[in-house]
Each structure stands twice: as structure tokens, then as C-alpha cells.
Coordinates of C-alpha atoms in Angstrom, one line a residue:
M1 CA 154.6 97.1 179.4
S2 CA 155.4 96.8 183.1
D3 CA 158.8 96.0 184.6
I4 CA 157.1 93.0 186.9
T5 CA 155.8 90.1 185.1
S6 CA 152.1 88.7 185.3
S7 CA 154.0 85.5 187.3
E8 CA 156.1 87.6 190.1
R9 CA 153.2 89.8 191.0
V10 CA 151.1 86.2 191.4
L11 CA 153.6 85.1 193.1
A12 CA 154.4 87.9 195.4
L13 CA 150.5 88.1 196.2
D14 CA 151.0 84.5 197.5
D15 CA 153.8 84.8 199.9
R16 CA 152.2 88.2 201.2
Q17 CA 149.1 85.8 201.9
L18 CA 151.1 82.7 203.3
G19 CA 152.4 85.4 205.9
A20 CA 148.8 86.7 206.8
A21 CA 148.1 83.1 207.5
A22 CA 151.3 82.5 209.4
D23 CA 150.3 85.4 211.4
A24 CA 146.8 84.4 212.1
A25 CA 147.6 81.5 213.6
G26 CA 150.0 83.5 216.3
T27 CA 153.4 81.7 214.7
G28 CA 155.1 85.1 213.7
D29 CA 158.2 85.3 211.5
A30 CA 159.7 81.8 212.7
A31 CA 156.3 79.5 211.2
R32 CA 157.1 81.6 208.0
Q33 CA 160.5 81.0 207.0
P34 CA 159.6 77.1 205.9
I35 CA 157.6 78.5 203.5
R36 CA 159.8 81.3 202.1
P37 CA 162.1 78.5 200.3
A38 CA 159.3 77.1 198.3
V39 CA 158.0 80.4 197.3
A40 CA 161.3 81.6 196.2
Q41 CA 162.0 78.3 194.3
A42 CA 158.6 78.7 192.3
A43 CA 159.3 82.6 191.8
Q44 CA 162.6 81.8 190.3
L45 CA 161.1 79.0 188.4
A46 CA 158.8 81.2 187.2
R47 CA 161.0 83.9 185.7
A48 CA 163.4 80.7 184.4
A49 CA 160.4 79.9 182.2
E50 CA 159.5 83.8 180.8
G51 CA 163.2 84.1 180.2
R52 CA 163.6 80.7 177.8
A53 CA 160.2 82.3 176.0
R54 CA 161.5 85.1 175.2
D55 CA 164.9 83.3 174.3
R56 CA 162.8 81.0 172.1
Q57 CA 160.2 83.5 170.4
H58 CA 162.1 86.7 170.1
V59 CA 164.5 85.3 167.8
K60 CA 161.3 84.4 165.9
G61 CA 159.7 87.7 165.8
K62 CA 157.6 86.9 168.2
L63 CA 156.3 88.3 171.7
T64 CA 155.5 85.6 174.7
A65 CA 152.6 85.1 176.2
R66 CA 152.8 86.9 179.1
E67 CA 154.4 89.9 176.6
R68 CA 151.4 89.5 174.6
L69 CA 148.7 90.0 177.6
D70 CA 150.4 93.1 178.7
L71 CA 149.7 94.5 175.4
L72 CA 146.3 93.4 175.2
L73 CA 145.0 94.3 178.8
D74 CA 145.2 97.3 181.0
T75 CA 148.7 98.1 182.5
G76 CA 148.5 96.1 186.1
S77 CA 145.0 94.5 185.7
F78 CA 145.6 91.0 184.6
E79 CA 145.1 88.2 187.5
E80 CA 146.0 84.7 186.8
V81 CA 144.2 81.7 187.7
G82 CA 146.2 78.5 188.2
R83 CA 150.0 79.8 187.4
F84 CA 151.0 76.4 188.5
C85 CA 148.6 74.1 187.5
G86 CA 149.4 71.0 185.4
G87 CA 153.6 72.4 186.5
D88 CA 155.6 70.6 188.6
I89 CA 157.7 73.0 190.7
Q90 CA 159.9 70.2 192.3
G91 CA 160.7 68.5 189.2
G92 CA 161.7 72.0 187.7
R93 CA 158.2 72.7 185.4
A94 CA 156.6 76.0 186.0
G95 CA 153.2 74.9 184.6
A96 CA 151.1 74.0 181.8
A97 CA 151.2 75.0 178.0
V98 CA 148.4 78.0 178.7
I99 CA 148.1 80.7 180.7
T100 CA 144.0 81.8 181.9
G101 CA 143.5 84.4 183.8
F102 CA 141.2 87.9 183.8
G103 CA 141.6 91.4 183.4
E104 CA 140.3 94.5 181.9
V105 CA 140.4 96.5 178.7
Y106 CA 139.5 100.0 178.6
G107 CA 138.2 99.2 182.3
R108 CA 135.8 96.7 181.4
K109 CA 136.6 93.1 182.7
V110 CA 137.3 90.2 180.3
A111 CA 138.4 86.4 180.2
V112 CA 142.0 85.8 178.3
Y113 CA 143.6 82.8 177.7
A114 CA 147.3 82.7 176.1
Q115 CA 148.6 79.1 174.9
D116 CA 152.6 79.7 175.3
F117 CA 154.3 78.0 172.3
S118 CA 157.7 77.8 174.6
V119 CA 156.5 75.1 176.4
R120 CA 155.8 72.0 174.7
G121 CA 155.4 73.7 171.3
G122 CA 152.0 75.3 173.0
T123 CA 150.2 72.0 172.5
L124 CA 146.8 71.2 174.1
G125 CA 146.9 68.1 176.7
V126 CA 144.5 67.8 179.8
A127 CA 146.1 69.9 181.6
E128 CA 145.5 73.1 179.2
G129 CA 142.0 71.9 178.5
R130 CA 140.9 71.4 181.6
K131 CA 142.6 74.9 182.3
I132 CA 140.8 76.6 179.6
C133 CA 137.3 75.0 180.1
R134 CA 137.6 76.2 183.8
L135 CA 138.4 79.9 182.5
M136 CA 135.1 79.6 180.1
D137 CA 133.1 77.9 182.6
Q138 CA 134.1 81.3 184.7
A139 CA 133.8 83.6 182.4
L140 CA 130.3 82.6 181.7
S141 CA 129.1 83.0 185.0
L142 CA 130.6 86.4 185.2
Q143 CA 129.0 86.9 181.5
V144 CA 132.5 88.8 180.4
P145 CA 133.9 88.3 177.1
I146 CA 136.3 85.8 176.2
V147 CA 139.7 86.3 174.3
A148 CA 141.4 83.9 172.9
I149 CA 145.5 84.1 171.9
V150 CA 146.2 80.9 169.6
D151 CA 150.0 79.9 169.4
S152 CA 150.2 76.3 169.4
G153 CA 151.5 73.1 168.0
G154 CA 147.6 71.5 168.2
A155 CA 146.8 68.2 170.2
R156 CA 149.6 66.5 172.2
I157 CA 150.4 63.5 170.5
Q158 CA 151.8 61.9 173.6
E159 CA 148.3 62.4 175.7
G160 CA 146.2 60.7 172.3
V161 CA 142.2 60.5 172.6
A162 CA 142.4 62.2 176.0
A163 CA 143.8 65.3 174.5
L164 CA 141.4 65.6 171.5
S165 CA 138.8 64.6 174.1
E166 CA 139.8 68.4 175.5
Y167 CA 138.5 70.2 172.2
G168 CA 135.7 68.7 172.3
H169 CA 135.1 70.0 175.6
I170 CA 136.3 73.3 174.8
F171 CA 133.9 73.6 171.8
R172 CA 131.0 72.6 173.6
R173 CA 131.4 75.4 175.7
T174 CA 132.4 78.3 172.7
C175 CA 128.9 77.1 171.1
E176 CA 127.4 77.7 175.1
A177 CA 128.7 81.3 174.7
S178 CA 128.1 82.0 171.2
G179 CA 125.9 84.9 171.4
F180 CA 125.6 85.1 174.9
V181 CA 129.4 87.1 175.4
P182 CA 131.8 88.0 172.8
Q183 CA 134.2 85.7 171.7
V184 CA 137.4 87.6 170.5
S185 CA 140.2 84.1 169.2
L186 CA 143.8 86.1 168.3
I187 CA 146.2 83.4 165.8
L188 CA 149.6 84.9 166.8
G189 CA 151.5 81.5 165.2
P190 CA 150.5 78.0 164.2
C191 CA 147.1 77.1 164.8
A192 CA 146.6 73.7 163.0
G193 CA 144.3 70.3 162.6
G194 CA 141.4 70.4 164.7
A195 CA 142.1 72.9 166.9
V196 CA 140.9 75.6 163.9
Y197 CA 137.7 74.9 164.9
C198 CA 138.4 77.1 168.5
P199 CA 138.7 80.3 166.6
A200 CA 135.9 79.4 164.2
L201 CA 133.5 79.3 166.6
T202 CA 134.2 82.5 168.1
D203 CA 132.8 86.1 166.9
L204 CA 136.1 87.6 165.2
I205 CA 139.5 86.0 164.1
V206 CA 142.3 88.2 164.2
M207 CA 145.7 87.4 162.2
T208 CA 149.1 88.8 161.5
R209 CA 151.0 89.3 158.2
E210 CA 153.9 86.7 159.3
N211 CA 153.8 84.0 161.7
S212 CA 150.1 83.3 162.3
N213 CA 149.1 80.1 160.1
M214 CA 145.5 78.4 160.1
F215 CA 144.5 75.5 158.6
V216 CA 143.0 71.5 158.8
T217 CA 145.8 69.6 157.5
G218 CA 149.4 70.9 157.0
P219 CA 151.5 71.4 153.9
D220 CA 153.1 67.9 154.6
V221 CA 150.2 66.0 155.0
I222 CA 148.5 68.1 151.3
R223 CA 152.2 66.9 150.0
A224 CA 151.9 62.9 150.7
S225 CA 148.2 63.0 150.2
T226 CA 147.9 64.7 146.7
G227 CA 151.6 65.7 145.3
E228 CA 150.5 69.2 145.8
S229 CA 153.7 71.8 147.1
I230 CA 152.5 74.7 148.9
S231 CA 154.0 76.8 152.0
M232 CA 152.1 77.5 154.3
D233 CA 151.7 81.3 154.0
D234 CA 149.5 80.1 150.5
L235 CA 148.1 77.5 152.2
G236 CA 146.6 79.1 155.8
G237 CA 148.5 82.5 156.2
G238 CA 146.7 86.0 157.4
A239 CA 146.8 87.2 154.2
V240 CA 145.0 83.6 152.3
H241 CA 142.7 84.2 155.3
N242 CA 141.4 87.7 155.3
T243 CA 141.6 88.1 151.3
V244 CA 140.5 84.4 149.7
S245 CA 139.0 82.1 152.2
G246 CA 137.2 85.0 154.6
V247 CA 138.0 82.6 157.8
A248 CA 140.2 85.8 159.5
H249 CA 138.2 89.4 159.9
Y250 CA 141.6 91.5 160.6
L251 CA 144.7 91.2 159.0
G252 CA 147.5 92.7 161.3
A253 CA 150.6 94.4 160.4
D254 CA 152.5 92.5 163.6
E255 CA 150.8 91.4 166.8
A256 CA 150.9 95.1 168.5
D257 CA 148.7 95.8 165.7
A258 CA 146.7 92.9 166.0
I259 CA 145.9 93.1 169.5
D260 CA 145.1 96.6 169.4
Y261 CA 142.6 96.3 166.6
V262 CA 140.5 93.8 169.7
R263 CA 141.4 96.2 172.2
T264 CA 139.3 98.5 169.8
V265 CA 136.6 96.3 168.6
L266 CA 135.8 95.2 172.6
A267 CA 135.1 98.8 173.0
Y268 CA 131.9 98.9 170.6
L269 CA 130.7 95.8 172.3
P270 CA 128.8 95.2 175.4
S271 CA 130.4 92.6 178.1
N272 CA 127.0 90.0 177.5
A273 CA 124.0 89.9 175.6
L274 CA 122.2 91.2 178.6
C275 CA 123.9 94.7 178.8
E276 CA 123.5 97.7 176.1
P277 CA 127.0 98.4 174.5
P278 CA 129.2 101.2 176.0
T279 CA 128.3 105.0 175.2
Y280 CA 130.9 107.2 175.2
A281 CA 130.5 111.2 175.5
Y282 CA 130.4 113.4 172.0
M283 CA 129.5 117.1 171.4
A284 CA 128.7 118.5 167.8
T285 CA 130.7 120.8 166.5
R286 CA 130.8 123.5 163.8
A287 CA 132.9 120.5 162.2
D288 CA 130.3 118.1 161.8
R289 CA 127.7 120.3 159.8
E290 CA 131.0 121.4 157.4
V291 CA 131.7 117.3 157.2
A292 CA 128.0 116.8 156.3
A293 CA 127.9 119.0 153.9
R294 CA 130.8 117.0 151.9
L295 CA 128.1 114.9 151.4
A296 CA 126.0 116.3 148.9
T297 CA 129.6 116.2 146.3
V298 CA 130.3 112.7 147.3
V299 CA 127.4 110.7 145.1
P300 CA 128.3 111.2 141.6
D301 CA 125.4 112.5 139.6
N302 CA 126.0 109.6 136.7
D303 CA 124.4 106.5 138.6
R304 CA 127.0 104.6 136.4
Q305 CA 130.2 106.4 138.2
P306 CA 132.1 104.4 140.8
Y307 CA 132.7 106.5 144.5
D308 CA 134.1 105.1 147.6
V309 CA 131.2 104.6 150.0
L310 CA 133.8 104.6 152.8
D311 CA 133.6 108.6 152.5
V312 CA 130.1 108.5 152.7
I313 CA 130.4 106.4 156.0
R314 CA 133.2 108.9 157.5
C315 CA 130.4 111.8 156.8
V316 CA 127.9 110.7 159.0
V317 CA 129.8 108.7 162.3
D318 CA 131.7 110.3 165.1
Y319 CA 135.2 111.5 164.4
G320 CA 135.3 110.1 160.8
E321 CA 136.0 107.0 163.0
F322 CA 135.5 104.1 161.7
V323 CA 136.4 100.3 162.5
Q324 CA 136.1 97.6 159.7
V325 CA 135.7 93.7 160.2
H326 CA 136.5 91.9 157.1
E327 CA 137.7 94.7 155.3
L328 CA 140.0 92.7 153.0
F329 CA 137.5 89.8 152.3
A330 CA 134.5 90.4 149.9
P331 CA 135.5 94.2 149.8
N332 CA 132.0 95.0 147.2
A333 CA 130.4 95.2 150.7
V334 CA 131.8 97.3 153.8
T335 CA 131.1 96.1 157.3
G336 CA 132.4 97.5 160.6
F337 CA 131.8 99.4 163.9
A338 CA 131.0 103.1 164.7
C339 CA 129.5 105.7 166.9
I340 CA 126.8 108.0 166.3
D341 CA 126.3 110.9 169.3
G342 CA 128.3 108.3 171.7
R343 CA 126.3 105.4 170.8
P344 CA 128.1 102.0 169.2
V345 CA 126.3 100.8 166.2
G346 CA 126.8 98.2 162.9
I347 CA 127.3 99.8 159.9
V348 CA 126.9 97.8 156.5
A349 CA 127.3 99.0 153.5
N350 CA 127.5 98.4 149.1
Q351 CA 130.9 99.9 147.8
P352 CA 130.2 101.1 144.2
N353 CA 134.0 101.0 143.9
V354 CA 134.2 97.3 143.6
L355 CA 131.7 95.6 141.4
A356 CA 129.2 98.2 141.3
G357 CA 128.4 97.2 145.2
S358 CA 126.6 94.2 143.5
L359 CA 126.0 91.1 146.0
D360 CA 128.1 87.6 145.2
V361 CA 128.2 84.8 147.4
D362 CA 131.1 85.9 149.4
A363 CA 129.3 89.7 150.3
S364 CA 126.5 87.9 151.7
E365 CA 128.0 85.9 153.6
K366 CA 130.5 89.0 155.3
I367 CA 127.1 90.8 155.9
A368 CA 124.5 88.3 156.8
R369 CA 127.6 86.9 159.8
F370 CA 128.0 90.7 160.6
V371 CA 124.5 91.8 161.3
R372 CA 124.0 88.5 163.4
L373 CA 126.9 89.8 165.2
C374 CA 125.3 93.0 166.0
D375 CA 121.7 91.5 166.6
A376 CA 123.6 89.2 169.4
F377 CA 124.9 92.3 171.2
N378 CA 122.3 94.8 171.1
L379 CA 123.9 97.4 168.2
P380 CA 121.9 98.6 166.2
V381 CA 122.1 98.5 162.5
V382 CA 122.9 101.2 160.0
T383 CA 122.6 100.0 156.5
L384 CA 123.8 102.3 153.5
V385 CA 122.6 100.8 150.3
D386 CA 123.5 101.4 146.5
T387 CA 123.4 98.2 144.7
P388 CA 122.6 97.0 141.1
G389 CA 121.6 93.7 142.3
Y390 CA 123.4 90.3 142.8
K391 CA 126.2 89.2 140.2
P392 CA 124.7 87.9 137.4
G393 CA 126.4 84.9 135.6
A394 CA 126.9 80.8 135.9
E395 CA 129.6 81.1 138.4
Q396 CA 127.7 83.0 140.9
E397 CA 125.0 80.4 141.0
H398 CA 127.3 77.4 141.1
A399 CA 128.7 78.6 144.0
G400 CA 125.3 78.5 145.7
I401 CA 124.3 82.2 145.6
I402 CA 120.8 81.2 146.3
R403 CA 121.4 79.5 149.3
R404 CA 124.3 81.8 150.4
G405 CA 122.6 84.7 149.2
A406 CA 119.4 83.6 151.3
K407 CA 121.7 84.4 154.8
V408 CA 121.7 88.0 154.4
I409 CA 117.6 87.6 154.6
Y410 CA 117.5 85.0 157.5
A411 CA 119.8 87.7 158.9
Y412 CA 117.7 91.0 158.7
A413 CA 114.3 89.1 158.6
N414 CA 115.4 87.7 162.2
A415 CA 117.3 91.1 163.9
Q416 CA 115.4 92.4 166.5
V417 CA 118.0 95.5 167.2
P418 CA 117.1 98.9 165.5
L419 CA 117.5 98.3 162.2
V420 CA 118.1 102.0 159.8
T421 CA 118.0 102.4 156.2
V422 CA 119.4 104.9 154.0
I423 CA 118.9 104.5 150.1
L424 CA 122.1 106.7 148.5
R425 CA 121.6 106.2 144.9
K426 CA 120.6 102.7 143.6
A427 CA 118.3 99.8 145.1
F428 CA 117.5 97.4 142.1
G429 CA 115.9 94.0 142.7
G430 CA 116.1 90.8 145.5
A431 CA 119.1 93.3 146.4
Y432 CA 116.8 96.1 147.4
I433 CA 114.5 93.4 149.5
V434 CA 117.6 92.4 151.6
M435 CA 120.0 94.8 152.1
G436 CA 117.2 95.9 154.9
S437 CA 114.4 97.3 153.3
K438 CA 111.0 97.8 155.4
A439 CA 109.2 94.4 153.6
I440 CA 111.7 92.4 155.3
G441 CA 112.0 94.1 158.5
A442 CA 113.8 97.6 159.3
D443 CA 111.9 99.9 161.3
L444 CA 112.8 103.5 159.6
N445 CA 114.1 103.4 155.8
Y446 CA 115.2 106.9 153.8
A447 CA 116.2 107.7 150.4
W448 CA 118.2 110.4 148.7
P449 CA 116.7 112.6 146.4
S450 CA 118.5 111.1 143.4
S451 CA 117.9 107.7 144.4
Q452 CA 116.3 104.7 142.3
I453 CA 114.3 102.0 143.3
A454 CA 113.7 99.3 140.8
V455 CA 113.0 95.8 139.8
L456 CA 115.3 96.6 137.3
G457 CA 117.6 99.6 136.0
A458 CA 115.9 101.7 133.6
T459 CA 117.8 100.2 130.8
G460 CA 117.3 96.5 131.4
A461 CA 113.7 96.9 132.2
V462 CA 113.1 98.9 128.7
N463 CA 115.0 96.0 127.0
I464 CA 112.3 93.6 128.0
I465 CA 109.6 95.6 128.4
H466 CA 110.0 97.0 125.0
R467 CA 111.9 95.1 123.0
K468 CA 109.4 94.2 120.5
D469 CA 109.0 97.9 120.1
L470 CA 112.3 98.1 119.5
Q471 CA 113.2 95.9 117.2
K472 CA 109.9 97.8 115.4
A473 CA 112.3 100.7 115.4
K474 CA 114.7 99.2 114.2
D475 CA 113.0 97.7 111.0
A476 CA 111.1 101.0 110.2
G477 CA 115.2 102.5 110.5
H478 CA 115.0 105.0 113.1
D479 CA 117.5 105.6 115.5
V480 CA 117.3 102.4 118.3
E481 CA 119.0 104.4 120.7
Q482 CA 117.4 107.2 120.6
V483 CA 114.1 105.4 121.5
R484 CA 115.8 103.4 124.0
A485 CA 116.5 106.5 125.6
E486 CA 112.9 107.9 125.2
Y487 CA 111.8 104.6 126.6
A488 CA 114.2 104.7 129.5
A489 CA 113.5 108.0 130.5
E490 CA 109.7 107.9 130.3
Y491 CA 110.4 104.8 132.9
E492 CA 112.8 106.4 135.5
R493 CA 110.0 108.9 135.7
T494 CA 107.1 107.1 136.0
T495 CA 109.0 104.1 138.1
V496 CA 112.5 103.9 139.2
N497 CA 111.7 107.3 141.2
A498 CA 111.9 106.9 145.0
N499 CA 108.3 108.9 145.2
L500 CA 106.5 105.9 144.2
S501 CA 108.2 104.2 147.4
M502 CA 107.2 107.0 149.3
E503 CA 103.6 106.9 148.3
T504 CA 103.4 103.1 149.4
G505 CA 105.1 103.6 152.9
Q506 CA 108.2 101.5 151.6
I507 CA 110.5 104.7 152.4
D508 CA 109.8 107.2 155.6
A509 CA 111.3 110.1 153.6
M510 CA 113.1 111.4 151.2
I511 CA 116.3 113.4 153.1
D512 CA 118.7 115.4 151.7
P513 CA 122.3 113.8 151.7
E514 CA 123.6 116.6 154.4
Q515 CA 120.6 115.9 156.5
T516 CA 121.9 112.1 156.8
R517 CA 124.1 112.2 159.8
E518 CA 121.3 114.3 161.8
V519 CA 118.7 111.8 160.9
L520 CA 120.3 109.2 161.7
E521 CA 121.1 110.6 165.0
D522 CA 116.8 111.3 165.7
A523 CA 116.2 107.4 164.4
L524 CA 118.7 106.2 167.0
K525 CA 117.0 108.0 169.5
L526 CA 113.4 107.4 168.9
L527 CA 114.1 103.6 168.7
A528 CA 116.6 103.5 171.4
G529 CA 113.6 102.2 173.6
K530 CA 112.9 98.9 170.9
R531 CA 112.9 95.7 173.0
R532 CA 113.2 92.0 172.2
E533 CA 110.2 89.7 171.7
R534 CA 109.5 85.9 172.1
R535 CA 106.9 85.9 168.9
T536 CA 107.2 82.0 168.2
P537 CA 107.7 79.0 170.6
K538 CA 109.7 77.6 168.6
H539 CA 113.7 76.1 169.9
H540 CA 115.5 77.8 167.0
G541 CA 115.0 78.2 163.2
N542 CA 117.1 76.2 160.3
Q543 CA 119.0 79.2 158.9
P544 CA 120.3 78.4 155.5
L545 CA 124.2 76.9 155.7

């Protein structure tokens, strides 16, 4: 972290500019002297404000807004906009409860705003709302990502409806920016009431284990309304929103970890929807071939035996580096960013270690939103399939598996980025169709030799197709399990194997596991020239929500 704060840098620049203006007027040093006391007063005011912020934040185990910006942005790259806007220099108030400006993350420009809890509890009033809206307007003009650091007590009660209206202005701009520039929200303090919808409308939400809270109605209101007693963490803490509600996409161990995650994610995304994602130098080595060869042993021969799909992912991506999104939510599905041959991609996979990789309502929404994110920002989607189907049960039906499962269909069917799918083991029923099948719009589909593709698994199918035969065998005193096994073996030979899908064109090629990385590299190179096309003149579709 730099010894010079961002406010001191800006004030020093203002001082030089004022001096240069006086020299240009031909008045020299004498003309500059009356200005210097005002500049010095402002600089002292800024230093005192940061000192108070440190005193108030550090005792809570929190960083100041400016310290957070120093961690987020490349050293020395922050250019503040409107430092004293909303303040009163003569009255001793340094500025509004939000810091706005531009900086760089890995050398690429981003717009940032950080709410300052040390100033009026970080509450949002008219001055703060206007600063944020102005920054967002500039970000859209410059076509750069927007990062929000949230630490606020909500709307400033003293300003009434005028403060609430500013949230409306921010909501509208967030919606305008959605899908055009990446938007990331860092929740590093309280975020309550209507304020929660500012981050809720953005692409990614990052929270921390401590001090990070989001809720529409707080514990006191709930206690008064329903009599229910609950803590802030249990109601809307980082752990709850990462594991239960799915509102947040990453749980940082602390503020530094959360901020580092944001920097990492931005490295995979383009600055806007009109740009291609950044590419990185990558040179294949002998180690890559050794890692690829391990794929032959990752997936068990027994199709009922679980395994960790992350082992597969790490064998096919550059350096084994995989940045998960929604890691703690719906763990029966895995989503995240990686690079293949230096090109960023989105990875979607079923996780056989959890619920055998079946799709449920939460996994469906997790996959759908991630595919939409990748499609918005030009990241190819690689789908790794191993699923027995949708999770059965009345609970899932009543939770809306029809409506919420349809979101996966909508996401894949409308995606126009390169879509490459590999079936690792099982792909049964409707889950086979929605997980990036050729029928739903995938460009290239591959399967491992041991993969099984069918409406149902062999055992389930036999129980339906041959139920009368099984009953006859039982009545005749035959070994029903042996008869069932014989029927299942015949079903697998004639129906389940992937050769049938190859013959009908649903699978483009059968590949050995150790070929997977090489095949993905070639497929992505082939599809690199894929371009979007507008197939109908419609305004937009009516996505199931």
C-alpha cells in the first residue's frame, strides 16, 4: 500500500495546476500565495478525515474506503473524481460518504466507487447518489467495468424521499450497464433495505465471513413484526448468502481475500461486451501431457462411484488454475473461469461427488446465470457432463423445477458464444438435453468411450420396459435379479452407448480421456471466428424467472 493516500495525490495535483494557471497569467509566485492557504486547508481536512476513518474502521477489523481502493487497484493508478463534492471545506467537512474515480486492474481501466462508513455511516443522500450516477455515466461512455465497494447504513433518513430517489437512479443505470460492462459488488460492511438491490443487479457479489451483511429487513424489524429473534450474520451474513440463498458468488476469508478475488475475476473478463476477453501467453510443456494422461484414471469404471469433477477440470485447463463462481452454493454443479491455451473460458460441469451430479432448482439457476454471464461477455462455454438427470421428488416439483430448470434451456439456447460439450460418463433424460447438447445449440460435442447417453439409465429403463417380463420371471420362480441384469446388459449394448448418438450426429467424435485438452484447444481455435447474429427482430425474449 502506498504511503501517499489518493486524496493527497489529488490535492497535490490541484496545487500544481493552480500554480501553473497563475504562471500562465504572468503573476508569478505572489499570485499563487493567496491560493495556497485554501489548498493547504483542504489537504489538512482530507488527511484528518482519513485519520478519523482509520480510527473508526480499524477498531472493527475493517479497512478504510481508501485502503480498500489501494488493494483493488494497481499502485498509483487511482484518479479520483469529485473529491470534495458534497463537502464543506470551510465548515470542516471533507466530502460525501462515497469516493468515486477510475483506476487500473492489471493495466486495464475500471470505474470504482467506495462507500465510506466513517462519514455519516456511509449513508446515501443526494450528493452521494449524484456522484455514483455521474461515475456510472462516465463508465458507460468509456465502456469500462464498474466495481462497487459497499459499506453503508442505507438511505440517509434526514434527506427522506430525495435519498430514496437516488437509489432509483442508480438502479436504472445498473440495468443499462448490465450485459454491456462487467459489474462487480464487494460487500464489506452492512447493506440493508432498498440498497441491497444495487449489488443484486450486478454480475457478481463478493462478501466476507465477518462484517459483511445484506438484508431487506433487519433483525430489529423482523423481531418487531414477527417476534422472530435472529442475528445479523444468521439473517444475511456472508456465509448465509454464499451457501443458502445464493445471493453472493464468493466468500472471502477477509477483505484482502475478497478484493483479490475481484481482481482475479476481472482478469478473465473483457472491458465490455464489444471486446474480446484478454489473452495470455501460454506454452505447452511435457507436464501438460503428463497431466492429461491422468484423465484416464480420474473417472471410475463403476458408473455409480462418485469422483471429484474438479480433478477433471484441473487436468484440461492452463496450469490447473480454476476460479470458481458460486463455489459454496448448489455444489452439485460447478461453474467458474479458466484459460485453455491462454484464452479465457467459462467452465460448467456436473459434480458427481454431490447428489451424483443431478440437477436441482439451485443448480439450474446457478448454471443458467453463469452461462448468461459468459455469453454477455464473449467467453466460450465448455460443458463437462456427468448427470443421471433431474433430482426427483415432490420437494423439487413444488420448488419450481419446471420453471427454474427451464432457465438452463433458455441460457444455452440463446447463447451465441462458442459452446463445446464433453460427456464424461452419464447423460440421461432431460438433463442430457439441457446441459449443452447439440440439439439445444452447442457447436461441438464429444464423448468419452465409457459414456452413456439415454432417456434413462439401464436399471430404470428395464424396470419400466420389462416390468411384465420381470413379474413373469418372479411368478415362475426364476432369479429376478439375474433376469434384470441380463435385460440391463442388453439395454446398455443396444441403447445406452454413445455410438448411437454418433450415428445420429448428436456426438461429433468419441475421444479418449487423455485427448480432452487437445480436443478442446482445437475446438476453440476452430470456433474463434464465430460471430453473433440477430435471428429475429424481437425486442427481447420472455425468460422464465
